[in-house]
PDB file of C-alpha atoms in Angstrom:
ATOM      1  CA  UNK A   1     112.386 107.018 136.787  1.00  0.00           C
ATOM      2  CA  UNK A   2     109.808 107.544 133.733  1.00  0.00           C
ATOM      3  CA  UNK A   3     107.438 105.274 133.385  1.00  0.00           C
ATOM      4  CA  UNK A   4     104.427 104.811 131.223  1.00  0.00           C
ATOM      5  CA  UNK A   5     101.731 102.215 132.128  1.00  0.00           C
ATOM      6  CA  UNK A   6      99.258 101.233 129.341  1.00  0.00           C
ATOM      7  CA  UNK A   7      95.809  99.885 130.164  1.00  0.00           C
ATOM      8  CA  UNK A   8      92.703  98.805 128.714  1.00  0.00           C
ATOM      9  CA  UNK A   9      93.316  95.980 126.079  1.00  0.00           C
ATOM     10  CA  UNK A  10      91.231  93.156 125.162  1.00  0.00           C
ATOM     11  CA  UNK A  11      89.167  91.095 123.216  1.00  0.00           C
ATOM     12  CA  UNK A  12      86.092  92.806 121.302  1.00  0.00           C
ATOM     13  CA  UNK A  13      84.169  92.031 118.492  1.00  0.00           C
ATOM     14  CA  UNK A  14      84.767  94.087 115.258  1.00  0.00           C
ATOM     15  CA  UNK A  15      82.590  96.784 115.676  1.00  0.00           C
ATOM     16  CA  UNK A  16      82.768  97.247 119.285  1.00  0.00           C
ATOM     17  CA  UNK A  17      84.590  99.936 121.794  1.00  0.00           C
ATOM     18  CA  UNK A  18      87.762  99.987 123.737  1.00  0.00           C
ATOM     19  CA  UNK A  19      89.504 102.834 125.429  1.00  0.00           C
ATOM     20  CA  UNK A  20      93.149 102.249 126.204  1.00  0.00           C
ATOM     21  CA  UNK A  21      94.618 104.499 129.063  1.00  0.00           C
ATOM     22  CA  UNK A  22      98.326 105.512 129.824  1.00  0.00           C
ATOM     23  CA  UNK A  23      99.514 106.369 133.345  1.00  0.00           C
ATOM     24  CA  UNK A  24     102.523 108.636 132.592  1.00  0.00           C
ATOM     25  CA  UNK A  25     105.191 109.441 136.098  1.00  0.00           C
ATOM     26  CA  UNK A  26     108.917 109.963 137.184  1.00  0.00           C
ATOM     27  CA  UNK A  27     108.778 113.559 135.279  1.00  0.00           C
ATOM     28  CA  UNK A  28     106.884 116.375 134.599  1.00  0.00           C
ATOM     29  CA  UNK A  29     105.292 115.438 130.969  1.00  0.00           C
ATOM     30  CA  UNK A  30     103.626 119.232 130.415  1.00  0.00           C
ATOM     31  CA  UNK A  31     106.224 119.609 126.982  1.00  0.00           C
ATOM     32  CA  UNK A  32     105.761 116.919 125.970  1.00  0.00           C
ATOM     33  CA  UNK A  33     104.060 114.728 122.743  1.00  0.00           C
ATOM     34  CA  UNK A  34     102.416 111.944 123.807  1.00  0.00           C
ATOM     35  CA  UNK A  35     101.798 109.027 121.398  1.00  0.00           C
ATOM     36  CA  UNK A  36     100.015 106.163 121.137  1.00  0.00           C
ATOM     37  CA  UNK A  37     102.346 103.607 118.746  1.00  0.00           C
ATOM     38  CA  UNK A  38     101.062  99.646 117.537  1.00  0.00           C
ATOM     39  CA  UNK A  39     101.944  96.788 116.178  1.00  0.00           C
ATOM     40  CA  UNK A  40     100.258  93.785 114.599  1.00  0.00           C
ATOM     41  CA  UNK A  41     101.461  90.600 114.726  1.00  0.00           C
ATOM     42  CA  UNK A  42     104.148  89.951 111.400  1.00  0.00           C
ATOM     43  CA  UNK A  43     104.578  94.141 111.029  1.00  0.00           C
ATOM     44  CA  UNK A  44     105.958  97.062 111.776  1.00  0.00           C
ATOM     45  CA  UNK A  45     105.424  99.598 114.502  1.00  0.00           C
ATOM     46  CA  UNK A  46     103.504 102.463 113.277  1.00  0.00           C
ATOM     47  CA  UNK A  47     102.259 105.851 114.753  1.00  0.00           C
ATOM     48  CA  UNK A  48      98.589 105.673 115.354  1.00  0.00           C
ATOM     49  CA  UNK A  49      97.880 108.820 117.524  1.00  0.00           C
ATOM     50  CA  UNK A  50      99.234 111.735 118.992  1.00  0.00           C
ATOM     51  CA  UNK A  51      98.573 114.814 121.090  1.00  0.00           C
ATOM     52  CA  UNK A  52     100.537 117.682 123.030  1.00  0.00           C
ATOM     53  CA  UNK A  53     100.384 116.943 126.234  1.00  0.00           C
ATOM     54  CA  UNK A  54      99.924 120.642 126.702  1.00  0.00           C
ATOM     55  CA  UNK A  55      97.120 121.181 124.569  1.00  0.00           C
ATOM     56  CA  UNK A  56      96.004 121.316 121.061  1.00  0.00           C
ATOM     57  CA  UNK A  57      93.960 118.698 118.470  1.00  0.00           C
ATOM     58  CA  UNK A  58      95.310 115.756 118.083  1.00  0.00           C
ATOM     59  CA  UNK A  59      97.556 114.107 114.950  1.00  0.00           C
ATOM     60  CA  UNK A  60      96.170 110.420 113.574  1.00  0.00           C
ATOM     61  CA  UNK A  61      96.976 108.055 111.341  1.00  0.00           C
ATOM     62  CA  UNK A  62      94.374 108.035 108.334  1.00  0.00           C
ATOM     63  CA  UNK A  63      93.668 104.221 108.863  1.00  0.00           C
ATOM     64  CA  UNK A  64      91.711 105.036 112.588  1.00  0.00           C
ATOM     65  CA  UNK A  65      90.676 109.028 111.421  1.00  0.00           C
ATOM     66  CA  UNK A  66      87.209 109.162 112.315  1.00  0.00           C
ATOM     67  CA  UNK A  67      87.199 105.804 114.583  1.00  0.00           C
ATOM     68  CA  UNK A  68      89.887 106.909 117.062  1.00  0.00           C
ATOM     69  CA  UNK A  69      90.126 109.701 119.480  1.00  0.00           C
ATOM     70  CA  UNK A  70      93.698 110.569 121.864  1.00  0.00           C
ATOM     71  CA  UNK A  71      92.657 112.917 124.511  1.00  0.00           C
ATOM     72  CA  UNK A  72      94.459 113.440 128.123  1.00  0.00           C
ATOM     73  CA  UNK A  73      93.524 113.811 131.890  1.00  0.00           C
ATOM     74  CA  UNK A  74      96.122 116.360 133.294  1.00  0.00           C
ATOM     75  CA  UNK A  75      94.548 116.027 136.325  1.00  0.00           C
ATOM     76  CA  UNK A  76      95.240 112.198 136.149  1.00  0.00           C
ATOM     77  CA  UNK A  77      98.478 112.387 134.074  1.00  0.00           C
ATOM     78  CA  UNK A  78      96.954 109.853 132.068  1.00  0.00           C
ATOM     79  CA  UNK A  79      96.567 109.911 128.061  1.00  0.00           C
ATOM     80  CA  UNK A  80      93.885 107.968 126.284  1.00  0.00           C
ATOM     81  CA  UNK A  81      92.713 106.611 123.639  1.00  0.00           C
ATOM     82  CA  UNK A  82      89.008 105.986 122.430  1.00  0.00           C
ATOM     83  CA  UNK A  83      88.896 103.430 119.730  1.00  0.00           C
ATOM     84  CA  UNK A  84      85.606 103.296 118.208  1.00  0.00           C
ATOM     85  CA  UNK A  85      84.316 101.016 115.176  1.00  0.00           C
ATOM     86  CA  UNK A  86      87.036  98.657 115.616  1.00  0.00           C
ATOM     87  CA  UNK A  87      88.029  96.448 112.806  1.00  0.00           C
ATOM     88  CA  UNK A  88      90.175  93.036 113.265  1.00  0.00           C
ATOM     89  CA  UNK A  89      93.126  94.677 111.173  1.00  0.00           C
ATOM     90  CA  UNK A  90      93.020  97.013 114.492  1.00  0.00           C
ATOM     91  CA  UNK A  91      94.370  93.904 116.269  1.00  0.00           C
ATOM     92  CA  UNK A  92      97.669  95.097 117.859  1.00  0.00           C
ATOM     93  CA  UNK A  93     100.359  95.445 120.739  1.00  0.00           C
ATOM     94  CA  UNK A  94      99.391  99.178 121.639  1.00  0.00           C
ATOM     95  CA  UNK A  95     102.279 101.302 123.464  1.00  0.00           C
ATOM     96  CA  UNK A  96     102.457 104.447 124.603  1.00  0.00           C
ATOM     97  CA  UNK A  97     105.338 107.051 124.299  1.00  0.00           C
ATOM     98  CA  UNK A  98     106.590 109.987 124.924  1.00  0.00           C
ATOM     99  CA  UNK A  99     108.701 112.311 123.256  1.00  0.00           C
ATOM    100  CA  UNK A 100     110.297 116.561 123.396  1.00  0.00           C
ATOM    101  CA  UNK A 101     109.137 116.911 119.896  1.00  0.00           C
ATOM    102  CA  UNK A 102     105.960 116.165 117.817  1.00  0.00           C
ATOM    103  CA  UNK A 103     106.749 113.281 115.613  1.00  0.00           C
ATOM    104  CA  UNK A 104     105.278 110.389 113.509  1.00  0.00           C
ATOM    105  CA  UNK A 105     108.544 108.472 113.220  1.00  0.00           C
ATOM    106  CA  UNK A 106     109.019 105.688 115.928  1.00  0.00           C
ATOM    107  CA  UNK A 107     112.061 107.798 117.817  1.00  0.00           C
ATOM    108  CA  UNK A 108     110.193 108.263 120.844  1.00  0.00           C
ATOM    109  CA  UNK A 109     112.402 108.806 123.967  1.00  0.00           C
ATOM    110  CA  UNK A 110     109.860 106.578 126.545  1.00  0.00           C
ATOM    111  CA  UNK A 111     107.897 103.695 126.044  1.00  0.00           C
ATOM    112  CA  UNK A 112     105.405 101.725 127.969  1.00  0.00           C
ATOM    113  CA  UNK A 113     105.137  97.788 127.895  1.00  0.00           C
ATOM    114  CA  UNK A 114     101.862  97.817 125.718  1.00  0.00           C
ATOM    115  CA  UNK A 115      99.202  96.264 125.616  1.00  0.00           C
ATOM    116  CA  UNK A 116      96.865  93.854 123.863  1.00  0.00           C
ATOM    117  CA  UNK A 117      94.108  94.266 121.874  1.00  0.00           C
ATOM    118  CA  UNK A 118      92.414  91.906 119.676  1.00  0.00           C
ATOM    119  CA  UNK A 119      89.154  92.557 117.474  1.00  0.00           C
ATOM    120  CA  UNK A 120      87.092  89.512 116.569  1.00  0.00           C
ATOM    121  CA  UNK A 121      85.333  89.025 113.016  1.00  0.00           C
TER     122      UNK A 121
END
């Protein structure tokens, strides 16, 4: 059984530093594109980050370029995400997922719960 456990949300002031972790298991994840998907309160989902699980730079959304950073622990089987400079429009339901192919549309084939962060003015 796949599951994907997000970690890491909270309440920061704007400005400040969160890093949001994902605990992938129940399959071997070394194909895969790993994704890290939001959602503020009154929108849409929408594709913030992304990275190959087995390698490579990673894809972002221009809105965090430059603020946020996906990385993984293969070691860990965990993906993260360092969000740096965070601004209250960041304030969002964060999921991870998990998809065969590389994409910025929301068809992902996993998802994880989510969870919650909220930036402060």
């Amino acid at each position: 059984q796949v599951q994907l456990v997000e970690s890491g949300g909270g309440l920061v002031q704007a400005g400040g530093s969160l890093r949001l972790s994902c605990a992938a298991s129940g399959r071997t994840f070394s194909s895969f594109y790993m994704a890290w998907i939001r959602q503020a309160p009154g929108k849409e989902r929408e594709f913030v980050a992304g990275i190959m699980w087995s390698g490579g730079s990673g894809d972002y959304a221009d809105s965090v370029k430059g603020r946020f950073t996906i990385s993984r622990d293969n070691a860990m089987n965990t993906v993260l995400l360092q969000m740096n400079s965070l601004k209250p429009e960041d304030t969002a339901v964060y999921y991870c997922a998990a998809d065969r192919a590389r994409r910025f549309d929301l068809n992902y084939d996993y998802w994880g719960q989510g969870t919650q962060v909220t930036v402060s003015s």
